[in-house]
Coordinates of C-alpha atoms in Angstrom, one line a residue:
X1 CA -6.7 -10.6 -16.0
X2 CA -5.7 -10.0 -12.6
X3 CA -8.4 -10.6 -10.4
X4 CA -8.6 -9.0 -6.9
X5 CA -10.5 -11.1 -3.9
X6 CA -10.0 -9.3 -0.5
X7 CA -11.8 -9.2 2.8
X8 CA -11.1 -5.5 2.9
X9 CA -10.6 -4.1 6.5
X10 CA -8.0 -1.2 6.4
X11 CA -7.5 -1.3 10.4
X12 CA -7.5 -5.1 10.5
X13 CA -5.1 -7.4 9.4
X14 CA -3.9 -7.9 5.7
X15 CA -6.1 -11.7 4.7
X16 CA -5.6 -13.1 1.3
X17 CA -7.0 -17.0 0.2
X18 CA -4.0 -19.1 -0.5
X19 CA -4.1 -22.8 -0.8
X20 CA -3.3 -24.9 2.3
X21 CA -1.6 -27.2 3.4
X22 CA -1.6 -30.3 5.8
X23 CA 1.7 -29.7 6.8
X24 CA 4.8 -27.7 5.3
X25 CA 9.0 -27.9 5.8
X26 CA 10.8 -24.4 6.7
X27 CA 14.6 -25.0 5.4
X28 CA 17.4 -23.3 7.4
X29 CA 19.9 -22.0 4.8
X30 CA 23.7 -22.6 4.9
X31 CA 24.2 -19.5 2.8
X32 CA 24.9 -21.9 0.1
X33 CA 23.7 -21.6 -3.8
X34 CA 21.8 -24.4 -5.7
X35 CA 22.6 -25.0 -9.2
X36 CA 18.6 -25.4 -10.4
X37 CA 15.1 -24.9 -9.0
X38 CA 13.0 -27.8 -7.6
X39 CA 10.5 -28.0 -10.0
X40 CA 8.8 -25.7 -12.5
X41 CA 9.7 -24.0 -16.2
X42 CA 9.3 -20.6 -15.3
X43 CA 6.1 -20.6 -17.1
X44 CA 2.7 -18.5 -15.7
X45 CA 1.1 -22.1 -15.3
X46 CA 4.5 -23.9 -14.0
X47 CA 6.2 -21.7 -12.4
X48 CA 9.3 -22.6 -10.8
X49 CA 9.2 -23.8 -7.0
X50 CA 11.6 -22.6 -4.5
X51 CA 11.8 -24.4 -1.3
X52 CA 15.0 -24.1 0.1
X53 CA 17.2 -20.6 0.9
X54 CA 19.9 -22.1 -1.4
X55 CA 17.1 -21.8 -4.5
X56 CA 16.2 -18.4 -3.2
X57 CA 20.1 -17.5 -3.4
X58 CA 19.9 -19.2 -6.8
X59 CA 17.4 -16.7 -8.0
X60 CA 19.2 -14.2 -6.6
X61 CA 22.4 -15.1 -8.3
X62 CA 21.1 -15.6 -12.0
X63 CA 18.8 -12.4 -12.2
X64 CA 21.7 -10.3 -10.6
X65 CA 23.9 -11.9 -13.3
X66 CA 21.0 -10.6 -16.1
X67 CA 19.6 -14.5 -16.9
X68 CA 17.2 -13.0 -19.4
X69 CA 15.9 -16.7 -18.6
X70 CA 15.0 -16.1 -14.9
X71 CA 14.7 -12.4 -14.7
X72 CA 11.3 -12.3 -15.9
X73 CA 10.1 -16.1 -14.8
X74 CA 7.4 -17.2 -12.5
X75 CA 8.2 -18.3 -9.4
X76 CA 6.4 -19.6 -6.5
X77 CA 7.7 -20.6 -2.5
X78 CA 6.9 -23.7 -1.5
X79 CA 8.0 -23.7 2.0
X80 CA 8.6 -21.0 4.6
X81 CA 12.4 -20.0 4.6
X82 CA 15.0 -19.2 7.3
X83 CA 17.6 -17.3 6.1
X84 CA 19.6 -17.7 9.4
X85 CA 21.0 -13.8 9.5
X86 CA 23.7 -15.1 6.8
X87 CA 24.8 -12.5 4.6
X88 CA 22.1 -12.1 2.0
X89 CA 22.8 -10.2 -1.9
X90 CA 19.2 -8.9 -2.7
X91 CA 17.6 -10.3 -5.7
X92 CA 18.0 -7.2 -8.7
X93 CA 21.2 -5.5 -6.9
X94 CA 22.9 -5.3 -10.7
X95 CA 19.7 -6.1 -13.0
X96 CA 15.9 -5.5 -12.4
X97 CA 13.3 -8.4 -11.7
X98 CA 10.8 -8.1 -14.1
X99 CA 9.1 -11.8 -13.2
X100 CA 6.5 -12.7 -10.9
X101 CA 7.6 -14.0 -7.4
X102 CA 4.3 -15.1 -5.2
X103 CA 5.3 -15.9 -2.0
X104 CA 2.5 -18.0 -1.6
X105 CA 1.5 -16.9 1.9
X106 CA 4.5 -18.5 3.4
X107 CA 7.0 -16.5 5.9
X108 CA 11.1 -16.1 5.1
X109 CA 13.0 -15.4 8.5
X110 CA 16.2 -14.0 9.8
X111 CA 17.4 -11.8 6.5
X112 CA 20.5 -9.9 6.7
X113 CA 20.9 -7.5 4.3
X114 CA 24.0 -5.5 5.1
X115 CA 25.2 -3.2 2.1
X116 CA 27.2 -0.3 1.5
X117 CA 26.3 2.7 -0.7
X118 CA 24.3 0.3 -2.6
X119 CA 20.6 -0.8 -2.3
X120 CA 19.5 -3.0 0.6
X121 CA 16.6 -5.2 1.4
X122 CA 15.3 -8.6 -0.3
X123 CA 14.5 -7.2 -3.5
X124 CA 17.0 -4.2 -4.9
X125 CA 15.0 -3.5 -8.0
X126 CA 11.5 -5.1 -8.9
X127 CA 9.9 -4.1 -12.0
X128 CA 7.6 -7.3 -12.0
X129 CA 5.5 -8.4 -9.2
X130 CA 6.3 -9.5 -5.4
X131 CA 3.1 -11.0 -3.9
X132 CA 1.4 -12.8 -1.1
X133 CA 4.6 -13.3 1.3
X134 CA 5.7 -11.9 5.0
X135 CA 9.7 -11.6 5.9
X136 CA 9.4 -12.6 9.6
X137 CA 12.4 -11.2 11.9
X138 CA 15.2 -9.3 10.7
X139 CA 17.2 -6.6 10.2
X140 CA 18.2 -4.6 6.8
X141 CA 20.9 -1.9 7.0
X142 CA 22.2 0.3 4.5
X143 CA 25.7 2.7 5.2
X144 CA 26.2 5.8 3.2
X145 CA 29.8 7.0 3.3
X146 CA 30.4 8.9 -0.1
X147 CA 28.2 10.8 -2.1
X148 CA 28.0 8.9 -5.9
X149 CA 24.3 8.0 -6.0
X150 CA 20.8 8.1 -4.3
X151 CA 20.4 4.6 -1.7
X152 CA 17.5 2.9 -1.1
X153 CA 16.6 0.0 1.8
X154 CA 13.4 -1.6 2.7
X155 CA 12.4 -4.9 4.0
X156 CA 10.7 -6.3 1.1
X157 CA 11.6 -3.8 -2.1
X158 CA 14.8 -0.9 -2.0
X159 CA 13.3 0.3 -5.4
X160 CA 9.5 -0.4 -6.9
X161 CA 8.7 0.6 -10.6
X162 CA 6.0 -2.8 -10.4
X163 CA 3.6 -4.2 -8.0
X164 CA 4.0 -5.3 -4.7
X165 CA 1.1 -6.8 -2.9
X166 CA -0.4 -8.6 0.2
X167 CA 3.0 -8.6 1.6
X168 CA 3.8 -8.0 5.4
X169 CA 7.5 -6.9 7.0
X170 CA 8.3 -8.0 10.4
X171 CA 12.2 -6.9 9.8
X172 CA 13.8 -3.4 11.1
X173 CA 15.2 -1.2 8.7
X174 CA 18.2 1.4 9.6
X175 CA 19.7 3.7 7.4
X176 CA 23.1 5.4 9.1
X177 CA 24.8 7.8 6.9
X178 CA 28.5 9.4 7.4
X179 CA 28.5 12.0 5.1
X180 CA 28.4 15.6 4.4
X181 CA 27.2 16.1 0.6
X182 CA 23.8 16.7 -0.4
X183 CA 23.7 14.5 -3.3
X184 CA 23.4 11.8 -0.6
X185 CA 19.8 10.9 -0.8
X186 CA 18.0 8.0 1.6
X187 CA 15.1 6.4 1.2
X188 CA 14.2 4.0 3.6
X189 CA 10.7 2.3 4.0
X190 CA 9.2 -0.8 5.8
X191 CA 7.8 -2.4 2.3
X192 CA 9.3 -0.2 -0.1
X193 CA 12.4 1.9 -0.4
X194 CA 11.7 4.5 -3.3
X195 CA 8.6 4.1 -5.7
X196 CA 8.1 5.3 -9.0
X197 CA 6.3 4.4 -12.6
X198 CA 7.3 1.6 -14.4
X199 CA 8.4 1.6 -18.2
X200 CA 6.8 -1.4 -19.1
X201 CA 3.5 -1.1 -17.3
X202 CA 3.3 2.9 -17.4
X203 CA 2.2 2.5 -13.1
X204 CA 3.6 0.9 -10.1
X205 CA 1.9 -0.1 -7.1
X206 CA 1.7 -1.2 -3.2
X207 CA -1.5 -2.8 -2.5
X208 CA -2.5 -4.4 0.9
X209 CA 0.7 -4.6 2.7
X210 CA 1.5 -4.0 6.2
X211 CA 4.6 -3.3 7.9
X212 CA 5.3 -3.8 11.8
X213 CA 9.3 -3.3 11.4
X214 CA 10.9 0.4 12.9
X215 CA 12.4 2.5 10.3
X216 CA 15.1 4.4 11.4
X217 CA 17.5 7.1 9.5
X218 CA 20.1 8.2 11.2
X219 CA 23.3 10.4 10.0
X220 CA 26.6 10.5 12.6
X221 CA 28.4 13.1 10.6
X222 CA 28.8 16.8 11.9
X223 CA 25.7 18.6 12.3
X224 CA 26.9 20.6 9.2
X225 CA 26.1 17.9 6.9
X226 CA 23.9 18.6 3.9
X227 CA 22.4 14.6 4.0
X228 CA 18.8 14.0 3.1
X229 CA 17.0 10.9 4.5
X230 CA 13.1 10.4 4.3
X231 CA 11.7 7.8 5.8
X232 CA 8.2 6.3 5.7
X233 CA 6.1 2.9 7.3
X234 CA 5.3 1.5 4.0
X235 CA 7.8 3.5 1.5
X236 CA 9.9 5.6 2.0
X237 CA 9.7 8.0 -1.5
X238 CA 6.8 7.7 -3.6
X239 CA 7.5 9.6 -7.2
X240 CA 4.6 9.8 -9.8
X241 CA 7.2 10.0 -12.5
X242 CA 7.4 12.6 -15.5
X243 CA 5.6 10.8 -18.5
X244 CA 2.4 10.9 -19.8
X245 CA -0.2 8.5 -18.3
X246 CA 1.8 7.2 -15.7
X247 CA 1.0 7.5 -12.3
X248 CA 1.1 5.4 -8.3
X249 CA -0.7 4.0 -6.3
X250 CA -1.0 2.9 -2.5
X251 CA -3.9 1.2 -1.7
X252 CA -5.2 -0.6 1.7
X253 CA -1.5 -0.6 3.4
X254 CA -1.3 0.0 7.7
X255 CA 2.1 0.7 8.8
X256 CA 2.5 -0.5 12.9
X257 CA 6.3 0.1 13.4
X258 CA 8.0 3.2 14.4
X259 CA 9.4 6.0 12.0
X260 CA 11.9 7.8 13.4
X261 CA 14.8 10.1 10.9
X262 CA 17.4 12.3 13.1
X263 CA 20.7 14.3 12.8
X264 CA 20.2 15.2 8.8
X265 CA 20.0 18.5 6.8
X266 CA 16.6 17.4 5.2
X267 CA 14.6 15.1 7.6
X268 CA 10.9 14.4 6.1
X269 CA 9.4 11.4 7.8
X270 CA 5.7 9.8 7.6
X271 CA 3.6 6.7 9.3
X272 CA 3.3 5.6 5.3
X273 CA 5.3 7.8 3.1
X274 CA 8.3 10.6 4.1
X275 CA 7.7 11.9 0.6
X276 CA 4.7 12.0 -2.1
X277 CA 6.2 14.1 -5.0
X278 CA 4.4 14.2 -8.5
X279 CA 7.1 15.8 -10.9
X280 CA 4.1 17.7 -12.6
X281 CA 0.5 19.2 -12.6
X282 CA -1.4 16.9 -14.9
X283 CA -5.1 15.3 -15.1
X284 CA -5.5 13.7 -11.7
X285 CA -9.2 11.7 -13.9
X286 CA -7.0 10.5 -16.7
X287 CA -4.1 9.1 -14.1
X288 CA -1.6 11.0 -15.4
X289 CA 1.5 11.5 -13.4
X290 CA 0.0 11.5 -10.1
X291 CA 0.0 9.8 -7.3
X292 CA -2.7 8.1 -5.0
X293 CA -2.9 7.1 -1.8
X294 CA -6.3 6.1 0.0
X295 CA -7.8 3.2 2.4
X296 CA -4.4 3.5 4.8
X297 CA -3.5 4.1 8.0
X298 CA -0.8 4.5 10.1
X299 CA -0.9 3.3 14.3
X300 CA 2.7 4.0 15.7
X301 CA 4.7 7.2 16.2
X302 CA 6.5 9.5 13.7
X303 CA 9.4 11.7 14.7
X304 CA 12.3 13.6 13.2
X305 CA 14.9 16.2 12.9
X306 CA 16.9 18.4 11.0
X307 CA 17.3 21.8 10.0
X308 CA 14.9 21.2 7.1
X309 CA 12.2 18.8 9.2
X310 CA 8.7 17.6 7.8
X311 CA 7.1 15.0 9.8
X312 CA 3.3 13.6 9.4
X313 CA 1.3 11.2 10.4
X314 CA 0.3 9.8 7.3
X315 CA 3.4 11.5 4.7
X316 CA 6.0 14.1 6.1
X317 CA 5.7 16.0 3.0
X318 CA 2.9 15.2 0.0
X319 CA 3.8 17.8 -3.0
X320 CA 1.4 19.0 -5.7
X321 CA -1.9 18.9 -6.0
X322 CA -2.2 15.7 -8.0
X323 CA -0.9 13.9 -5.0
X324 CA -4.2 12.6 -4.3
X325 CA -5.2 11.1 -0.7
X326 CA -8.4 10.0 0.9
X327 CA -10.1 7.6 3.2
X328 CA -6.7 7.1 5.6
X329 CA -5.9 8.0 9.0
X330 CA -3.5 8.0 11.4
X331 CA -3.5 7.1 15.3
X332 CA 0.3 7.1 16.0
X333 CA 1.8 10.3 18.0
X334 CA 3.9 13.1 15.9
X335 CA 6.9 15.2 17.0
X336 CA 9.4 17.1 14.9
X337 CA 11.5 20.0 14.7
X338 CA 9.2 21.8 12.6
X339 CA 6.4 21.6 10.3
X340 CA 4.7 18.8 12.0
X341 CA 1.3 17.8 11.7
X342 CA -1.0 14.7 12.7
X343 CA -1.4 14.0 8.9
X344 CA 1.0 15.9 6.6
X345 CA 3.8 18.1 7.7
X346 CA 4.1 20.3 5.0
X347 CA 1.0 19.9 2.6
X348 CA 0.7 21.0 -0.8
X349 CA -1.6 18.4 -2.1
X350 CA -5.3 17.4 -2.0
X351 CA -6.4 15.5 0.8
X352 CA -9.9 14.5 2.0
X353 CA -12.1 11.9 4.2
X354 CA -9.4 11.5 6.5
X355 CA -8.0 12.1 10.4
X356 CA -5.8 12.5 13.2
X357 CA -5.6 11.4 16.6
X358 CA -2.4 11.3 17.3
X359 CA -1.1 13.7 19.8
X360 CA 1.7 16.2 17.9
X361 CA 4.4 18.6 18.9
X362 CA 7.1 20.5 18.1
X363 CA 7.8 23.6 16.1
X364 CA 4.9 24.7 13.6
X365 CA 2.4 22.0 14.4
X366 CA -1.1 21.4 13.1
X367 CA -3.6 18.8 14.2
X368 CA -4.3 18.0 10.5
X369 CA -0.8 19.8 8.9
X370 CA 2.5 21.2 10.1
X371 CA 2.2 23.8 7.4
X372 CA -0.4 24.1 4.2
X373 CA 1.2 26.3 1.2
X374 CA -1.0 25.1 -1.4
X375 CA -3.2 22.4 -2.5
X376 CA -7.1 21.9 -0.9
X377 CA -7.4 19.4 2.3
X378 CA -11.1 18.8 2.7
X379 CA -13.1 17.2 5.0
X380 CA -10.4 15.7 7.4
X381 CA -10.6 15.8 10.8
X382 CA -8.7 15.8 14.0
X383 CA -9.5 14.6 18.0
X384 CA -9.5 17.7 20.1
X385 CA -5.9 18.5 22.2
X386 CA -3.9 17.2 20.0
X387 CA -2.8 20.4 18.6
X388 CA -4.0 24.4 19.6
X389 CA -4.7 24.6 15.3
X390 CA -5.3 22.7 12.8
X391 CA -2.6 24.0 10.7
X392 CA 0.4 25.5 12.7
X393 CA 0.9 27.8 8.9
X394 CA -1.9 28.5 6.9
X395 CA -5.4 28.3 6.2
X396 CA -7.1 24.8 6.1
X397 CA -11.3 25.0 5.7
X398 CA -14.1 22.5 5.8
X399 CA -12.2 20.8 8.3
X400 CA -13.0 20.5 11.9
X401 CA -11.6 19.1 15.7
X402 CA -13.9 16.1 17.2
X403 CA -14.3 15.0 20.8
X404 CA -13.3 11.8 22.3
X405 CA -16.8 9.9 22.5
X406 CA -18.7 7.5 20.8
X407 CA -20.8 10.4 19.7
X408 CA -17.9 11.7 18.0
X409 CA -19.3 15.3 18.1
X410 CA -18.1 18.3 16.6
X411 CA -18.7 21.1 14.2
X412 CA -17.9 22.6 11.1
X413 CA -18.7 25.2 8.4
X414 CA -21.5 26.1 10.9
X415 CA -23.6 22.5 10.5
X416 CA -23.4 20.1 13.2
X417 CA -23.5 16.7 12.8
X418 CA -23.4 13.9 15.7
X419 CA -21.3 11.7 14.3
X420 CA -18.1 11.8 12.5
X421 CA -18.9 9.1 10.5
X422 CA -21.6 11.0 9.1
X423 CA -19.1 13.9 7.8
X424 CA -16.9 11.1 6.3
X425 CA -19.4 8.9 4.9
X426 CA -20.5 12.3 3.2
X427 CA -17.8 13.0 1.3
X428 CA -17.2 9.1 0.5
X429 CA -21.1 9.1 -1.2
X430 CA -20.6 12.5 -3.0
X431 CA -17.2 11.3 -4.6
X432 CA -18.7 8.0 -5.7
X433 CA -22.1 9.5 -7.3
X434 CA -24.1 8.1 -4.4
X435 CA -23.2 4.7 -4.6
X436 CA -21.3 4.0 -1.3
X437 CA -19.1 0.7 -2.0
X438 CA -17.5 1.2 1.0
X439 CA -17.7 3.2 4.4
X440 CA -16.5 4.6 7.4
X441 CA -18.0 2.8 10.7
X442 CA -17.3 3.5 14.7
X443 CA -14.8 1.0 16.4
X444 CA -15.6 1.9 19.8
X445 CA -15.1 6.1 19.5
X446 CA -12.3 5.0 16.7
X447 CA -13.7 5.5 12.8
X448 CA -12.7 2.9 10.6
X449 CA -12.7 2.5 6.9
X450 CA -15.0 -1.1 6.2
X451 CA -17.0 -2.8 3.5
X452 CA -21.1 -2.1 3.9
X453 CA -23.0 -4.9 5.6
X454 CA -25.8 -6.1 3.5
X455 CA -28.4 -7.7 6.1
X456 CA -26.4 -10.6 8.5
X457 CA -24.0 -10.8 5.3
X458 CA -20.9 -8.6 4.1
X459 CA -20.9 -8.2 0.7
X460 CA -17.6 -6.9 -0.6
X461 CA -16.8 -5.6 -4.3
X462 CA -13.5 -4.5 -5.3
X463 CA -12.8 -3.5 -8.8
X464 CA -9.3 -3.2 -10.3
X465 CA -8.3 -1.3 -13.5
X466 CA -6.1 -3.3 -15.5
X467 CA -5.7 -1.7 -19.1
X468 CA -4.5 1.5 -20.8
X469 CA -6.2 0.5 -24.0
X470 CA -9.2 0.0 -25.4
X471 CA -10.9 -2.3 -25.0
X472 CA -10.2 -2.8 -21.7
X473 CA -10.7 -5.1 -18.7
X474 CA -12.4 -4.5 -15.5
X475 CA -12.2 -7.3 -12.8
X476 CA -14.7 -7.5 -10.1
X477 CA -15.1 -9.8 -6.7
X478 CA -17.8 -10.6 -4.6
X479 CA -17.2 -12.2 -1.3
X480 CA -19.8 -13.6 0.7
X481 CA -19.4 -13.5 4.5
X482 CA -21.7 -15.5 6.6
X483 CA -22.0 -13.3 10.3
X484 CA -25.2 -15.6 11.5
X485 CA -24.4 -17.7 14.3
X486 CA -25.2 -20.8 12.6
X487 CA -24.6 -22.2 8.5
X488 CA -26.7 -20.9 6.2
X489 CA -27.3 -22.1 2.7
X490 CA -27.0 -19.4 0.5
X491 CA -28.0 -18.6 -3.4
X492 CA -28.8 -15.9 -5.8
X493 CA -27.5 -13.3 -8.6
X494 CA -24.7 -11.7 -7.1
X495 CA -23.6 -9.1 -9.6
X496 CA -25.0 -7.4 -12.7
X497 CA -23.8 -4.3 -15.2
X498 CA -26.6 -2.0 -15.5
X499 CA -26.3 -1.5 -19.4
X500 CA -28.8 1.4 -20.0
X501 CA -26.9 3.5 -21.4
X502 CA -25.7 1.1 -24.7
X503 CA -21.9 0.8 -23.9
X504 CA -22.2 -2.6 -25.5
X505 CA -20.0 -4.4 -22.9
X506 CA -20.0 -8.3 -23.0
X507 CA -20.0 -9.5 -20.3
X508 CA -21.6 -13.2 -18.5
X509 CA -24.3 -12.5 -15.7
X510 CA -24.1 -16.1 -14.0
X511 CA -25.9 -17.3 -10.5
X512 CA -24.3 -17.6 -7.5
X513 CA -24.4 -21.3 -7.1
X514 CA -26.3 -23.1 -4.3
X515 CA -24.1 -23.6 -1.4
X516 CA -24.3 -24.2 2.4
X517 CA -22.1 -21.9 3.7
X518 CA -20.7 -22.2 7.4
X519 CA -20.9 -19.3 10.1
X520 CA -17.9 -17.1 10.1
X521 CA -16.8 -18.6 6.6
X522 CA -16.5 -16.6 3.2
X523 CA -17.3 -17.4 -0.2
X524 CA -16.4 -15.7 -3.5
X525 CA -16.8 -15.4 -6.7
X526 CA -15.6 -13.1 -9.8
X527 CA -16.2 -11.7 -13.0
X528 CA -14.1 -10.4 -15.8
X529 CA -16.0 -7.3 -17.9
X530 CA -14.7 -6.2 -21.1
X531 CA -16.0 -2.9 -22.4
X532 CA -15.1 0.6 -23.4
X533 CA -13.3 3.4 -21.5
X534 CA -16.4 5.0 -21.0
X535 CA -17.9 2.4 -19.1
X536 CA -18.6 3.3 -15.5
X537 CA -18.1 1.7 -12.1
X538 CA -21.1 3.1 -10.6
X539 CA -22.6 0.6 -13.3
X540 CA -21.8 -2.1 -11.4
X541 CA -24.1 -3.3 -8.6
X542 CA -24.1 -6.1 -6.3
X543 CA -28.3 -7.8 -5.7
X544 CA -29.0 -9.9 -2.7
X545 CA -28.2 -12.7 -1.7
X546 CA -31.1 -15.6 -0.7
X547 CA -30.8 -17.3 2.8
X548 CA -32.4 -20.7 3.1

């Protein structure tokens, strides 16, 4: 079971707990290849240790070469990496990574990933999972010249079908294309490149990652060309696939770099996805094919052209209605050629709990979508000024413009409220039967998605759904946060599952154990439920916590 432990703040930096260490090596690379790993079998318990670049070029080597041996091994980095811009082959170019990389919280610098009509970035395919690691500076380029097959480049991951999570890109990714045909398609993202469902897991995902590297798509042909590029913060494409019961997710991801996608046919550009495409109407409640973004937000500016130009502030174009997204906003100015709009350019999907203030402009511009032409958007919101509508083409309702104050007044479906956090918070307790887990609180005049505070401590529970089958697993985690000025020593139940209804779950209720906790330090603890599909979150609860 795959436990989650955050300290959740979408508009703060991505924390994870990682073991320390008194002191560490960083290795320079020589752009040489080892022959073996320092230590480790590969196994979940023993994974193998890389801690030099000529060990990370080994991995990349063997898995490339289809090592059934390493392809889908455990792996862990010991030390922080510099990869000296050397010329640098991504790890799954020729075969997928289905293993488990965990970067361990440490940092690999300087990558050069320089390819040609072929995927780009430090991982070319992952169908396993990338966790817990930050590429420092670099740069990662891909060149289209010919028009055989669909590119992707990112910093971390060209192409997702697994999980990629707590990671943070530093490196700038550029895309230049010198075509003309239109079967040249470019996906270019910060984390990840293109996303779609995985095979073996029936769901991929990008959880808690950040990206502060520019994305930039750029085509030097003649303005004739037919190229399409879409760029986003965190990924570039995000596709929830065609089979059954297989959907994607991005969850708790901030993108702080730059988007910017220019001289194309097709431009459609977002502050965390260019594109949110489900391939089909389906179930959004049974997960099937869709895709969900929530808990996001992007802080830099978006911007394209083309002759066919979508540009958002959150996703340039989000298409269907089970493209699900909620809880994210965007602060980061918007311009485009058309169809712009401070969260979606062109919106077909169904948004809620979320808003602009960016400033945007251009042709057909909307201070909460470029253009709606199907789909609901709910509850979202958008600063005054910065746009005359909030949809530049058709209707949007039970959304509203605020004012710049700490008040955050405003307006809408003819009931005022005197705080925007109120409206938000609304819709947050009505979609979660009552039971608010998380909520929307002022930062300054700026709204921002946080855990609730219980008394002088922060209680935080995230759940994470692990299982298509039944039985299933459901893993929940409790963290303690001590916000007195002084320690406190701390005790009590933590967590229970309200079992009135019979579900006949088994599950452990256990005691938080005695402990002295210091100020500003944070404690937690988890719990593995196994139960029936019908069990129910809202089941869950979180009881106080005793202060000596």
């Amino acid at each position: 079971m795959n436990k989650t432990i955050l300290k959740f703040s979408m508009a703060a930096a991505i924390a994870f707990l990682l073991p320390s260490y008194a002191a560490y090596a960083e290795d320079t690379w020589s752009s040489d290849i080892a022959s073996s790993f320092s230590a480790g079998s590969g196994s979940d318990t023993d994974p193998y240790v890389i801690s030099t670049g000529a060990e990370l070029a080994y991995l990349a080597q063997e898995v490339n070469a289809g090592n059934e041996s390493y392809n889908s091994a455990y792996y862990i980095l010991e030390d922080d990496i510099d990869l000296a811009s050397n010329p640098w082959t991504p790890i799954g170019l020729d075969n997928a990574f289905y293993g488990v990389f965990d970067g361990n919280g440490k940092t690999i610098t300087n990558l050069n990933s320089n390819q040609t009509d072929k995927n780009s970035g430090l991982f070319a395919l992952n169908v396993g999972t990338v966790k817990n690691l930050t590429l420092g500076s670099g740069t990662v380029e891909i060149t289209i010249d010919k028009g055989t097959e669909n590119t992707y480049s990112a910093g971390m991951i060209a192409v997702n079908n697994g999980t990629v999570e707590n990671c943070v890109n530093y490196a700038d990714i550029q895309a230049t294309s010198t075509s003309l045909l239109f079967s040249d398609v470019i996906c270019i993202g910060g984390i990840v490149g293109f996303d779609t469902t995985s095979t073996v897991t029936g769901h991929s995902s990008i959880i808690d990652c950040a990206n502060y590297g520019d994305v930039t798509g750029i085509c030097t042909a003649a303005s004739n060309n037919l190229t399409q590029i879409y760029g986003g913060g965190i990924c570039g494409y995000i596709s929830g696939g065609i089979i059954k019961d297989r959907y994607s997710v991005m969850d708790g991801c901030t993108n702080y770099g730059e988007i910017n996608v220019s001289g194309v046919r097709t431009a459609r550009a977002g502050g965390l996805s260019g594109y949110a495409e489900t391939q089909s109407s389906a179930s959004v409640s049974a997960l099937d094919r869709c895709i969900i973004i929530r808990n996001s937000a992007n802080k830099n500016q978006v911007s394209a052209s083309g002759s066919y130009c979508m540009t958002g502030g959150l996703v340039g174009y989000p298409y269907r209605s089970n493209t699900i997204i909620s809880n994210c906003y965007n602060t980061g100015d918007v311009s485009g050629s058309q169809n712009s709009g401070g969260l979606f350019g062109l919106s077909t999907c169904t948004a809620a709990n979320c808003y602009n203030s960016g400033t945007v402009s251009g042709s057909t511009v909307g201070a909460v979508a470029g253009k709606k032409s199907g789909g609901t958007i709910s509850n979202c919101y958008a600063l005054t000024n910065t746009a005359a509508k909030l949809s530049g083409s058709g209707t949007i309702t039970d959304c509203a413009f605020f004012n710049e104050d700490t008040d955050g007044e405003f307006t809408v479906s003819g009931t005022s409220y005197n705080k925007l956090t109120d409206a938000l918070n609304a819709w947050v307790a009505l979609s979660e039967n009552g039971t608010i887990y998380k909520s929307w609180e002022l930062s300054g005049s700026t709204p921002e998605f946080k855990l609730p505070d219980s008394g002088e401590f922060t209680l935080n529970e995230i759940t994470e759904y692990t299982s298509d089958n039944e039985p299933y697993d459901k893993g929940f985690s409790v963290s303690v946060k001590n916000n007195y000025s002084e320690d406190k020593t701390i005790s009590g139940i933590i967590w229970n599952l309200n079992d009135s209804d019979n579900k006949k779950s088994e599950y452990t209720q256990t005691d938080m154990a005695t402990v002295t906790l210091e100020k500003g330090a944070t404690v937690s603890y988890g719990i593995i439920i196994r139960g029936t599909a019908q069990d129910s979150a809202a089941n869950i609860s979180v009881s106080s916590v005793e202060v000596e």
